[in-house]
Short mmCIF file of N, CA and C in Angstrom, two decimals:
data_model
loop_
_atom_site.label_atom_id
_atom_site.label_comp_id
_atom_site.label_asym_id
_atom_site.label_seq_id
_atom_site.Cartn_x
_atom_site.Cartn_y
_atom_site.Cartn_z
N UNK A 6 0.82 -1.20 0.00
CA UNK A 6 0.00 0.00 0.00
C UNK A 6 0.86 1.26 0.00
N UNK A 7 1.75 0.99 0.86
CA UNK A 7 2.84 1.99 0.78
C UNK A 7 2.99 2.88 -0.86
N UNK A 8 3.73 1.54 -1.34
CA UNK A 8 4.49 1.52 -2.50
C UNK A 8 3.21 2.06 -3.33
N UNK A 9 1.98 1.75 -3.45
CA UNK A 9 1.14 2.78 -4.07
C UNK A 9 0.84 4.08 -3.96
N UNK A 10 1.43 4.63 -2.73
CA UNK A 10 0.92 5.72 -2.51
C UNK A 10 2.13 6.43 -2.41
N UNK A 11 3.44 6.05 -2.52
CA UNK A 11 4.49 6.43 -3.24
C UNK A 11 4.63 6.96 -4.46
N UNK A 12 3.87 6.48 -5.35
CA UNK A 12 3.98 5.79 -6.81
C UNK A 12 2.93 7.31 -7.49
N UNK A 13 1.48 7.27 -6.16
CA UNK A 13 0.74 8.21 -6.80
C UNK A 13 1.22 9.53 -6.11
N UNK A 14 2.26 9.98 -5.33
CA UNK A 14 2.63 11.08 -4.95
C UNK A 14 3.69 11.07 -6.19
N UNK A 15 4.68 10.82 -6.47
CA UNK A 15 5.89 11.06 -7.48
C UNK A 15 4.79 10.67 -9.07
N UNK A 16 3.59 10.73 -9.19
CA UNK A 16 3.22 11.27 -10.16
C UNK A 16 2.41 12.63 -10.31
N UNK A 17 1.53 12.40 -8.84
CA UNK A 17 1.28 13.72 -8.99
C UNK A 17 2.80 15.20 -9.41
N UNK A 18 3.94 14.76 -8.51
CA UNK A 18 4.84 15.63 -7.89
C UNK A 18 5.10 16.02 -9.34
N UNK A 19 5.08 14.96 -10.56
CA UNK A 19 5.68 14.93 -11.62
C UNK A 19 4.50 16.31 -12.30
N UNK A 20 3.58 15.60 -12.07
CA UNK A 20 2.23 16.56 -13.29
C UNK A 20 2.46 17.80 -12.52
N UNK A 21 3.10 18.41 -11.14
CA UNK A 21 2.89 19.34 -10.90
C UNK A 21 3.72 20.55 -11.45
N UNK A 22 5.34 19.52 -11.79
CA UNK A 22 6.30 19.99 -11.92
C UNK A 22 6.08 20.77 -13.94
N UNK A 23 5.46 19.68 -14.61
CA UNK A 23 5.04 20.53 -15.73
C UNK A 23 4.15 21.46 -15.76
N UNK A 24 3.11 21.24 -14.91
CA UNK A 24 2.32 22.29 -14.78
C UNK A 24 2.79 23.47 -14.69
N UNK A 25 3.79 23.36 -13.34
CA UNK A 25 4.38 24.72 -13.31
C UNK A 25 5.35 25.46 -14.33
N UNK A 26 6.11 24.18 -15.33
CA UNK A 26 7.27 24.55 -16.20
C UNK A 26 5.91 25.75 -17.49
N UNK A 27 5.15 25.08 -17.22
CA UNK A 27 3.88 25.70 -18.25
C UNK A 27 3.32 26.89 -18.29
N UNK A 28 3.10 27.49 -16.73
CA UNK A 28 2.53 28.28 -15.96
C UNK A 28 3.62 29.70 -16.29
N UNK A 29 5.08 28.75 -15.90
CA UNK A 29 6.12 30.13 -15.87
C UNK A 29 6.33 30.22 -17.21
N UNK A 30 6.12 29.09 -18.19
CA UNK A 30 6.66 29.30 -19.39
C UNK A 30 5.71 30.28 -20.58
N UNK A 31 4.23 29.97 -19.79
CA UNK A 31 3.77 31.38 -20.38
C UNK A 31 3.20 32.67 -19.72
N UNK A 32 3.98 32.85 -18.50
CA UNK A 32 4.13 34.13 -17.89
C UNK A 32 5.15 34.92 -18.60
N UNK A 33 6.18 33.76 -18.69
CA UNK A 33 7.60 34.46 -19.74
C UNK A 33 7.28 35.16 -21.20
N UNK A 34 5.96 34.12 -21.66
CA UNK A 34 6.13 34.37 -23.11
C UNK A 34 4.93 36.03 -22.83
N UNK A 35 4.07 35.98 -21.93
CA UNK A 35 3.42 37.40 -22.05
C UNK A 35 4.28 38.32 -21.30
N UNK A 36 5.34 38.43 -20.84
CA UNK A 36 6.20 39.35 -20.23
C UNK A 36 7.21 39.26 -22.00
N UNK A 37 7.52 38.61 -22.25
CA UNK A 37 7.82 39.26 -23.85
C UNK A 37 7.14 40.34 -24.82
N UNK A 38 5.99 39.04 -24.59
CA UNK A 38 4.98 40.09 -25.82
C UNK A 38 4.55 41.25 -25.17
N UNK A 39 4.62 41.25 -23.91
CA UNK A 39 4.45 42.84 -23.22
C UNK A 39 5.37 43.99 -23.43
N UNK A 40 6.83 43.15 -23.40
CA UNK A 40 8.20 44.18 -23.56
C UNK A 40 8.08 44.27 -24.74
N UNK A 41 7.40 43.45 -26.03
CA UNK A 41 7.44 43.51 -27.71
C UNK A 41 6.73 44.94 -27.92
N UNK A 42 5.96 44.66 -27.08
CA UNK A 42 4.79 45.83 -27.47
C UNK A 42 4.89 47.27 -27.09
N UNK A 43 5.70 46.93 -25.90
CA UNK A 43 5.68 48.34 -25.69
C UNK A 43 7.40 48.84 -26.25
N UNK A 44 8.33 48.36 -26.32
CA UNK A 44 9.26 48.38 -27.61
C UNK A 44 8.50 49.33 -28.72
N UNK A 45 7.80 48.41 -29.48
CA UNK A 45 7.05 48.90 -30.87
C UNK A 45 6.48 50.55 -30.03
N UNK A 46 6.27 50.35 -29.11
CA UNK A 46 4.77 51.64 -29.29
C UNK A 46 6.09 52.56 -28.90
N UNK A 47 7.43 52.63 -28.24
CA UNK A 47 8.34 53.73 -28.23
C UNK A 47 9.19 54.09 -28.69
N UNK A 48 9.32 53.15 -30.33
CA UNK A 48 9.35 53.52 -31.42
C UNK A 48 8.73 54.01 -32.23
N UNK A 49 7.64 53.54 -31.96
CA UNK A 49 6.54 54.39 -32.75
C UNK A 49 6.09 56.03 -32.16
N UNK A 50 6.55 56.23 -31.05
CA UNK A 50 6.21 57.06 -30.22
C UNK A 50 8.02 58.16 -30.56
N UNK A 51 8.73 57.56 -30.28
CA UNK A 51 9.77 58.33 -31.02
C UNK A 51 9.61 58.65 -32.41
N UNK A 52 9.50 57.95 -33.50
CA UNK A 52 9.35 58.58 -34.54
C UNK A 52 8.38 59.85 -35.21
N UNK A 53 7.10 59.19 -34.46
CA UNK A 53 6.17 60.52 -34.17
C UNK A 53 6.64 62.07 -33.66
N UNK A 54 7.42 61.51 -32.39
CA UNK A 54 8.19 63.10 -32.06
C UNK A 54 9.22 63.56 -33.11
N UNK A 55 9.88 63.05 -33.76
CA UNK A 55 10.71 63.04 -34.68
C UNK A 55 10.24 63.83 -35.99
N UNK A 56 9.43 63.45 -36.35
CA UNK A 56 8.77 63.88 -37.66
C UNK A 56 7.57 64.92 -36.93
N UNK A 57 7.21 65.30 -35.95
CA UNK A 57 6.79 66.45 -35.48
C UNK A 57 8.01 67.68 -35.09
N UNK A 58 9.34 67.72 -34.81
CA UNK A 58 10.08 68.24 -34.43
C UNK A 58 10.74 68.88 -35.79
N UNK A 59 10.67 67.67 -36.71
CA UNK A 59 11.40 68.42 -38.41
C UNK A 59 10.24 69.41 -38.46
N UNK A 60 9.17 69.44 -38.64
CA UNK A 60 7.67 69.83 -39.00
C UNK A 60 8.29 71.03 -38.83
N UNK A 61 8.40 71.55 -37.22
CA UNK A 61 8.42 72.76 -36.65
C UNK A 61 9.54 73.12 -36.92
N UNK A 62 10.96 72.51 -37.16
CA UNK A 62 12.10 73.38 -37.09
C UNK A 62 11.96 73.45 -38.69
N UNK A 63 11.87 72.32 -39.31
CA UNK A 63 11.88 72.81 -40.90
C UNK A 63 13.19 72.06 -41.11
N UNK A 64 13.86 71.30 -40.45
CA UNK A 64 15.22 70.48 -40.53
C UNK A 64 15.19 69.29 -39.46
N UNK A 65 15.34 68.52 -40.30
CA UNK A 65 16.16 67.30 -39.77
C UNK A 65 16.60 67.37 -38.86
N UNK A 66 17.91 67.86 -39.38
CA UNK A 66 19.33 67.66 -38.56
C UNK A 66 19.17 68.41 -37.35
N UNK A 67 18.17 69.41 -37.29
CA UNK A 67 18.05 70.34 -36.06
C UNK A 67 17.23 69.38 -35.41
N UNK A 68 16.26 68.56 -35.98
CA UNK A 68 15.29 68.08 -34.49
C UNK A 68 15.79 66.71 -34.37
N UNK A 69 16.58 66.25 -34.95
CA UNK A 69 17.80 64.99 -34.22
C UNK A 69 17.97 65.51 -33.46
N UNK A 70 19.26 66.74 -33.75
CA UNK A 70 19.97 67.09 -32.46
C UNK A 70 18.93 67.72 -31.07
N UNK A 71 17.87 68.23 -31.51
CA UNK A 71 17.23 68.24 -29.77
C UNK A 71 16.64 66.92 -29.46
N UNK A 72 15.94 66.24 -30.75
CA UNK A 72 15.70 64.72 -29.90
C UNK A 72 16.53 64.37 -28.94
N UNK A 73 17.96 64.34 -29.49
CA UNK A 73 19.04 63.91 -28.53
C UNK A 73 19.00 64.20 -27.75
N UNK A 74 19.56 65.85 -27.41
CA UNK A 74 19.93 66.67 -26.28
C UNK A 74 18.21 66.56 -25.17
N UNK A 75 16.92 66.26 -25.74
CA UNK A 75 15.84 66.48 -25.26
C UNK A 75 16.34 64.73 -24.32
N UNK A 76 16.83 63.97 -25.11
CA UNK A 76 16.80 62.48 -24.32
C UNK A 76 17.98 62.02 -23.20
N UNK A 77 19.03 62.91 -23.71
CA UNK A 77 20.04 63.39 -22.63
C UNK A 77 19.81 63.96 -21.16
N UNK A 78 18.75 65.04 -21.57
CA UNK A 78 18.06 65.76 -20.35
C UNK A 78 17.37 65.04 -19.17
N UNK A 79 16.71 64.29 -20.05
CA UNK A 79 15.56 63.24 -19.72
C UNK A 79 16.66 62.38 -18.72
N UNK A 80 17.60 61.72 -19.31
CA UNK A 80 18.12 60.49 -18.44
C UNK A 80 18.73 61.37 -17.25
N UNK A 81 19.09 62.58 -16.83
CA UNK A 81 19.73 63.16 -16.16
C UNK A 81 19.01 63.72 -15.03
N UNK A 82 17.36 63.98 -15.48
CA UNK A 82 16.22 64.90 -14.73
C UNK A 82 15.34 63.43 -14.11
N UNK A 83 14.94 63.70 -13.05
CA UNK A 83 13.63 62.85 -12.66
C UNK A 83 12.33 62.68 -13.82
N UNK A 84 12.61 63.46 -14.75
CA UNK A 84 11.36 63.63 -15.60
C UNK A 84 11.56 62.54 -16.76
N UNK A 85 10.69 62.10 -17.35
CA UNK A 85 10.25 60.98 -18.33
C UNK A 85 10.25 61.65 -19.74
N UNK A 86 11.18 61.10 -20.58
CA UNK A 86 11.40 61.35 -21.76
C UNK A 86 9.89 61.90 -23.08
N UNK A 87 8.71 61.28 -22.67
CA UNK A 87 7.82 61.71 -23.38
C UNK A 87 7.36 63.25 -22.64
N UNK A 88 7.57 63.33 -21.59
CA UNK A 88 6.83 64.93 -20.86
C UNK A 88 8.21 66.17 -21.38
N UNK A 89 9.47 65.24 -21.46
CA UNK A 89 10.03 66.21 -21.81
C UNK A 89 9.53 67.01 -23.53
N UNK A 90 9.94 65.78 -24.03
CA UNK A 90 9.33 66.01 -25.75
C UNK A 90 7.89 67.24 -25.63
N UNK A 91 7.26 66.35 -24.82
CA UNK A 91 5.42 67.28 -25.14
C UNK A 91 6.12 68.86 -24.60
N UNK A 92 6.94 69.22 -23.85
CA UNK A 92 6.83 70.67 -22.81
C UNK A 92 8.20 71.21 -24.20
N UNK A 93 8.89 70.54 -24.77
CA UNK A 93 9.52 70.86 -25.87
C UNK A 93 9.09 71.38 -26.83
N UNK A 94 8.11 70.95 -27.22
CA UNK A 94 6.58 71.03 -28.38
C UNK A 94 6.06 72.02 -28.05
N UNK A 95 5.96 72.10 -26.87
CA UNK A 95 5.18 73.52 -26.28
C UNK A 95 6.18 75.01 -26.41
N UNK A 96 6.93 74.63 -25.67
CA UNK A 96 8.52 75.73 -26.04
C UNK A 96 8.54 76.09 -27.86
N UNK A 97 8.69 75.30 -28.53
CA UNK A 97 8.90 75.64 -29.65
C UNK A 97 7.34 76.92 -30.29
N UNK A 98 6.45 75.93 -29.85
CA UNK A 98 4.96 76.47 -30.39
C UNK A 98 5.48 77.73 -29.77
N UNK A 99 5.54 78.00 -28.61
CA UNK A 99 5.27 79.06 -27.69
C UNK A 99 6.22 80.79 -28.45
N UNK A 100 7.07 79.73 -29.72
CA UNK A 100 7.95 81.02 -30.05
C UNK A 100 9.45 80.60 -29.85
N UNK A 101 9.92 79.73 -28.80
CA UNK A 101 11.20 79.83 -28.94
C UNK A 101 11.86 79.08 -29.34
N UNK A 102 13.35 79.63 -29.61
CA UNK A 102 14.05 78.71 -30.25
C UNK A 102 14.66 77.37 -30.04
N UNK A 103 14.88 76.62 -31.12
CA UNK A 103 15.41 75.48 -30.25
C UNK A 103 16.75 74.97 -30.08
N UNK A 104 17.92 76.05 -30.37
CA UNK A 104 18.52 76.58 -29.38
C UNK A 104 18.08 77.07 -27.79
N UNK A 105 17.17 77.52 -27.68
CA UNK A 105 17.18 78.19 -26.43
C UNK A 105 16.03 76.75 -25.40
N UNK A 106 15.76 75.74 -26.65
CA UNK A 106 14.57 74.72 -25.58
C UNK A 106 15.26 74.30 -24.36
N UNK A 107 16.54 73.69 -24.33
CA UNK A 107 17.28 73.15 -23.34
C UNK A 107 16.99 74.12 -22.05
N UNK A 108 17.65 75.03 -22.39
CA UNK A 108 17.67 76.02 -21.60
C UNK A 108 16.55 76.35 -21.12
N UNK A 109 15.88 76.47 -21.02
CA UNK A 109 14.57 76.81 -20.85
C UNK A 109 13.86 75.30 -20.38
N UNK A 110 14.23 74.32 -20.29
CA UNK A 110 13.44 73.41 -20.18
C UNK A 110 14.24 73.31 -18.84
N UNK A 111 15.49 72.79 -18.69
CA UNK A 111 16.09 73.53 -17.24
C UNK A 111 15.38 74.40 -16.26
N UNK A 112 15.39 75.37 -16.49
CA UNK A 112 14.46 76.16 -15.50
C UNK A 112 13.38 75.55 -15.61
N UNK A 113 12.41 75.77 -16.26
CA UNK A 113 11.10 74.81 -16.08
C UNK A 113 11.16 73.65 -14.81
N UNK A 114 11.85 72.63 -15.58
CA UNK A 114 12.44 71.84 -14.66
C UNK A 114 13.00 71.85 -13.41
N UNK A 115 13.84 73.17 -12.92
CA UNK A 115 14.39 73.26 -11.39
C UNK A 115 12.72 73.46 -10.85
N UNK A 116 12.09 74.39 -11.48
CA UNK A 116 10.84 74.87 -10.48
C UNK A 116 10.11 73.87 -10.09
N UNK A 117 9.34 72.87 -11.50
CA UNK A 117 9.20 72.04 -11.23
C UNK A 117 9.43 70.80 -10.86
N UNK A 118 10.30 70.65 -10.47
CA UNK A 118 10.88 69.49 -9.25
C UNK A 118 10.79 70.04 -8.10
N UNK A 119 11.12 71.08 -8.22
CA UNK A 119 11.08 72.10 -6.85
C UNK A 119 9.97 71.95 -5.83
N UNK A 120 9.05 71.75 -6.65
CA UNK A 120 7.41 72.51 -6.22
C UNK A 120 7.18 70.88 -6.37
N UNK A 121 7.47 70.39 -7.17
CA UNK A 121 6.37 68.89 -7.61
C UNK A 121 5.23 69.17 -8.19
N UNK A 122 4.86 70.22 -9.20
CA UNK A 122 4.28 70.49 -10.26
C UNK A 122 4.59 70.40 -11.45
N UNK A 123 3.58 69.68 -12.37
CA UNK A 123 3.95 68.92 -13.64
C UNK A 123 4.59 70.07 -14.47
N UNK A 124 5.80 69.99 -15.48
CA UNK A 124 6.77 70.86 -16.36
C UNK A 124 5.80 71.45 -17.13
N UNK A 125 4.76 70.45 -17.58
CA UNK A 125 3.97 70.68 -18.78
C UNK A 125 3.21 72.55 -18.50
N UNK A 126 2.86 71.91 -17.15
CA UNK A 126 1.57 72.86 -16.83
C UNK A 126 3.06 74.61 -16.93
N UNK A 127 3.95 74.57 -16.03
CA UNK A 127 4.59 75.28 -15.94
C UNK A 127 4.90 76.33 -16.96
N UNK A 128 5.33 75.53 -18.33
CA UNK A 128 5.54 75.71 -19.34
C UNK A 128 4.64 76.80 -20.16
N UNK A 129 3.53 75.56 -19.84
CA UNK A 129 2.02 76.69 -20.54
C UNK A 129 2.01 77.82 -20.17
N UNK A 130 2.07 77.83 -18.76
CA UNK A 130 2.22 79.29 -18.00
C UNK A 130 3.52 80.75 -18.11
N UNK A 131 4.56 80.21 -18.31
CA UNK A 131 5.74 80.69 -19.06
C UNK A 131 5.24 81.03 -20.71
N UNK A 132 4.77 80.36 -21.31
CA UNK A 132 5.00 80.23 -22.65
C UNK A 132 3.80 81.41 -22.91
N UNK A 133 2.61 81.20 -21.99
CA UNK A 133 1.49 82.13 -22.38
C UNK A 133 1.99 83.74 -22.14
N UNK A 134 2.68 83.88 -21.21
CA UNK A 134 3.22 85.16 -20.47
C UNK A 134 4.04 85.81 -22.01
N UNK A 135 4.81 84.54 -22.60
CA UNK A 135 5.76 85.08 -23.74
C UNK A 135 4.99 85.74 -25.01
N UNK A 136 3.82 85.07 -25.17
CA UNK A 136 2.89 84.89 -26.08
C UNK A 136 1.98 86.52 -26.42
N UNK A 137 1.51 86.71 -25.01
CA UNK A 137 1.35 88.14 -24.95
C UNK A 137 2.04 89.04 -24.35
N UNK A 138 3.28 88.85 -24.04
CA UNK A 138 4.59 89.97 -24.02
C UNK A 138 4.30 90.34 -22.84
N UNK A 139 3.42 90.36 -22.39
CA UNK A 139 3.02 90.71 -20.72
C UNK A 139 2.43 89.85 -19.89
N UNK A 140 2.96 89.90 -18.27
CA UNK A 140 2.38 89.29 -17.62
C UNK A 140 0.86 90.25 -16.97
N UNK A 141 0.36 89.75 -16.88
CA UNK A 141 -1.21 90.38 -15.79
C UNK A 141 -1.13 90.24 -14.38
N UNK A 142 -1.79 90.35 -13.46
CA UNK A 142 -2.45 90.48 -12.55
C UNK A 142 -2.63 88.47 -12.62
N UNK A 143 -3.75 87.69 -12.83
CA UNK A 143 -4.05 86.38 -12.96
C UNK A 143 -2.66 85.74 -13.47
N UNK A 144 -1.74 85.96 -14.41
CA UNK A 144 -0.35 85.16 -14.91
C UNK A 144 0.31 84.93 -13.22
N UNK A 145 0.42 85.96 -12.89
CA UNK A 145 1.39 86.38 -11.49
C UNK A 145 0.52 85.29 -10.28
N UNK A 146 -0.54 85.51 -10.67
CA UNK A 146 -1.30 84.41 -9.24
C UNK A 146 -1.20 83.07 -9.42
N UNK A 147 -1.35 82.84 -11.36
CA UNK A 147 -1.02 81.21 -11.52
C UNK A 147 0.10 81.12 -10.84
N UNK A 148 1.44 81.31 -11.05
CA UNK A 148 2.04 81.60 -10.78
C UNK A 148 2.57 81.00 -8.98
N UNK A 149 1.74 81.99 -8.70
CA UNK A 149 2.14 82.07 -6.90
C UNK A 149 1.25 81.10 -6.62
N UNK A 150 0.13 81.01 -7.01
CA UNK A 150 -0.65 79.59 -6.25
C UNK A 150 0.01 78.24 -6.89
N UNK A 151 0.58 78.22 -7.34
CA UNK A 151 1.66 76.91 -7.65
C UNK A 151 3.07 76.84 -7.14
N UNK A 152 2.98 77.79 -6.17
CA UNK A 152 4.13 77.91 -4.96
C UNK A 152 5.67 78.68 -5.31
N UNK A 153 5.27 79.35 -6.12
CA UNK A 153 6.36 80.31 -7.08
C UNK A 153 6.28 81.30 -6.16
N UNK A 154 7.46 81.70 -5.90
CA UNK A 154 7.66 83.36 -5.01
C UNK A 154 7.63 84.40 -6.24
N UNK A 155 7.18 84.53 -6.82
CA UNK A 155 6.81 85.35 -8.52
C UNK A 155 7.09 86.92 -7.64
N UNK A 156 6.12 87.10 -6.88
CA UNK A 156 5.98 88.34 -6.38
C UNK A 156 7.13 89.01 -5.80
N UNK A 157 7.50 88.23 -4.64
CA UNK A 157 9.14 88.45 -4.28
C UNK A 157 10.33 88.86 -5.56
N UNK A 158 10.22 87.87 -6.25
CA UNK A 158 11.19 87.69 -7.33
C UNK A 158 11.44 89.17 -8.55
N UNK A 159 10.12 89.35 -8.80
CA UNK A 159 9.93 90.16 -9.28
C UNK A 159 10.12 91.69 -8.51
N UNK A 160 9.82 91.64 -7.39
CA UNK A 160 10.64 93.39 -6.85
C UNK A 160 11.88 93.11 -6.83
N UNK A 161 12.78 92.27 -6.53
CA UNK A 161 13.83 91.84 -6.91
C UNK A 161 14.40 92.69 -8.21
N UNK A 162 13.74 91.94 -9.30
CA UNK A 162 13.85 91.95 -10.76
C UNK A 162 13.72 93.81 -11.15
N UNK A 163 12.61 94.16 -10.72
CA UNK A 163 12.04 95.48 -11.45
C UNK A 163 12.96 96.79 -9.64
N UNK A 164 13.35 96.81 -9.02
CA UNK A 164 13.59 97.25 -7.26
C UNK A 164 12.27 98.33 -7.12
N UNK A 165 11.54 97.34 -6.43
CA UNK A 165 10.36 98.01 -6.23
C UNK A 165 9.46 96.85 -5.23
N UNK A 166 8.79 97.81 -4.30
CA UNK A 166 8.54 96.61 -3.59
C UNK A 166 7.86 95.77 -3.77
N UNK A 167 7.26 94.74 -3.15
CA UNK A 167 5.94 93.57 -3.78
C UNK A 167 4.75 94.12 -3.67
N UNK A 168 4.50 95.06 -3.24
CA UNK A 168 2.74 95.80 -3.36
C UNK A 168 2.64 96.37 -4.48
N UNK A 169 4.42 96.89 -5.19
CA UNK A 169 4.05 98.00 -6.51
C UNK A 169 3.62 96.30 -7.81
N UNK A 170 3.81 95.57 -7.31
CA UNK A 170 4.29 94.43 -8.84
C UNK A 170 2.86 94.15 -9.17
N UNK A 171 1.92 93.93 -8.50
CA UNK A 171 0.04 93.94 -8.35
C UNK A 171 -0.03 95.28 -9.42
N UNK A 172 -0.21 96.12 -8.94
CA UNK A 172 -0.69 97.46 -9.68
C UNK A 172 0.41 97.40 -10.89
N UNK A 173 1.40 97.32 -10.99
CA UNK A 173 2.26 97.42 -12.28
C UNK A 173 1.74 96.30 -13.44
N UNK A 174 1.38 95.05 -12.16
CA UNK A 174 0.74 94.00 -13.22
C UNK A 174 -0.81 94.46 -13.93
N UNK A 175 -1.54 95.34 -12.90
CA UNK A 175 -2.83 95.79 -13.46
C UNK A 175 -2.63 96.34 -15.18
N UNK A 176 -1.72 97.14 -14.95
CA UNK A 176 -1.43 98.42 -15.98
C UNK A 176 -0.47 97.64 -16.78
N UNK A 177 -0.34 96.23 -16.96
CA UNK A 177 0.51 95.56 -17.57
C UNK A 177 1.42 96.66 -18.26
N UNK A 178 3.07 96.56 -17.46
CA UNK A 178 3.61 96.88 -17.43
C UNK A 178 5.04 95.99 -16.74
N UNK A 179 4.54 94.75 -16.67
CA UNK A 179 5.36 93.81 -16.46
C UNK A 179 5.85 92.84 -17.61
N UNK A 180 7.08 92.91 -18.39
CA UNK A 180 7.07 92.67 -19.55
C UNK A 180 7.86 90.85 -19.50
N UNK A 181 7.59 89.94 -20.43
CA UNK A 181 7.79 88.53 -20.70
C UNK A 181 9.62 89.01 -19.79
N UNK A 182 10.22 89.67 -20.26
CA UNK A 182 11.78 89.93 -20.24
C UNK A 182 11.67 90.03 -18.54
N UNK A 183 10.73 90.35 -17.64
CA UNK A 183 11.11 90.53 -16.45
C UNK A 183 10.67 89.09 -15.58
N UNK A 184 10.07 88.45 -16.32
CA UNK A 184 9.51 87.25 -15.66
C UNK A 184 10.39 86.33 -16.17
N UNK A 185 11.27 86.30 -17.49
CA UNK A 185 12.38 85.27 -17.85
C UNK A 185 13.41 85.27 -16.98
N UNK A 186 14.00 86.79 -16.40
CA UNK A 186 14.83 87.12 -15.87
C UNK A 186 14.04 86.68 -14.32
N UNK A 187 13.22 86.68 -13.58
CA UNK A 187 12.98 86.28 -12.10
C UNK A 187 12.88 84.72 -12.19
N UNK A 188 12.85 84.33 -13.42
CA UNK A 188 12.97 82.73 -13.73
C UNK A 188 14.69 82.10 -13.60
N UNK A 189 14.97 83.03 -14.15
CA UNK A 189 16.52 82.56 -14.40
C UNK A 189 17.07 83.40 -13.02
N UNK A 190 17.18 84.05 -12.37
CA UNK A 190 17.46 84.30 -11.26
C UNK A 190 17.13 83.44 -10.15
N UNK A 191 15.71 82.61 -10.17
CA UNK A 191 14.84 81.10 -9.41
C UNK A 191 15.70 80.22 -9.24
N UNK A 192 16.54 80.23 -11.08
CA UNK A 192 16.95 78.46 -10.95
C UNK A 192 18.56 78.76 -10.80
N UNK A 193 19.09 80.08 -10.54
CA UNK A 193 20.59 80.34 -10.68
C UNK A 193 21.49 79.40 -9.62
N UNK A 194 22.35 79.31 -9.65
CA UNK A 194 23.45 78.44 -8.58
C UNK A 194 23.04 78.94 -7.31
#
């Protein structure tokens, strides 16, 4: 009786042992086709940025070289290579050059890490200020309610105190050039 119940344990032990070779062997094969797929989609997802970046510069060879320098950034920053691209996209739309995206994506970037507010949103907010050459009254509050010392920065920037930068912002009279400069003064050494 023994010997039978020997016999039916080292077969079960056996059916269990394929079972499992089966189990892991197609966990493996959908952890492939998972890494296949998403492979394909960030190639496909690079080339898209790629052929959107010639679009806007009008050259090749110019939106290689920020692909690059944009994927360089990326491995160096806490930030994820597609948010960089999209806040890149935005920089360019917004007017500037792409010479000057790096740069500018930097600052973006110190604030937002800073704060732990998304680059994207930041960007918009920078880029809109550039867009109409002046900041307002509402630019200055996005701004500060996303934990930006804007107000500070700016008597700084213009020497005047933080009650005049409100009323100067009314009478927009606060120009893109003084908010680049309290930006780049934000993220300085």
């Amino acid at each position: 009786k023994l010997n039978g119940v020997d016999n039916t344990a080292q077969k079960t032990t056996s059916s269990m042992a394929v079972m499992g070779k089966l189990i892991a062997g197609s966990a493996v094969a959908g952890g492939l086709i998972a890494l296949g797929k998403s492979a394909l989609k960030a190639a496909a997802d690079l080339e898209q940025n790629r052929v959107a970046f010639e679009t806007m510069l009008g050259s090749a060879g110019k939106a290689n070289q920020l692909l690059k320098e944009m994927t360089e950034f990326a491995a160096a920053t806490p930030f994820q290579l597609p948010e960089i691209q999209n806040a890149g996209k935005q920089l360019l739309a917004f007017g500037f050059s792409s010479e000057e995206i790096i740069t500018k994506l930097r600052q973006m970037g110190d604030v937002s890490a800073g704060l732990s507010i998304p680059i994207g949103d930041l960007v918009y907010l920078f880029g809109t200020v550039k867009t109409a050459g002046r900041a307002m009254t509402q630019d200055l509050n996005q701004f500060a309610q996303r934990g930006i010392p804007i107000f500070d920065e700016l008597s700084k920037v213009m020497g005047v105190g933080k009650e005049q930068i409100k009323g100067y912002a009314e009478q927009g009279k606060i120009g893109f050039k003084e908010i680049e400069q309290a930006f780049q003064n934000l993220t300085a050494e």
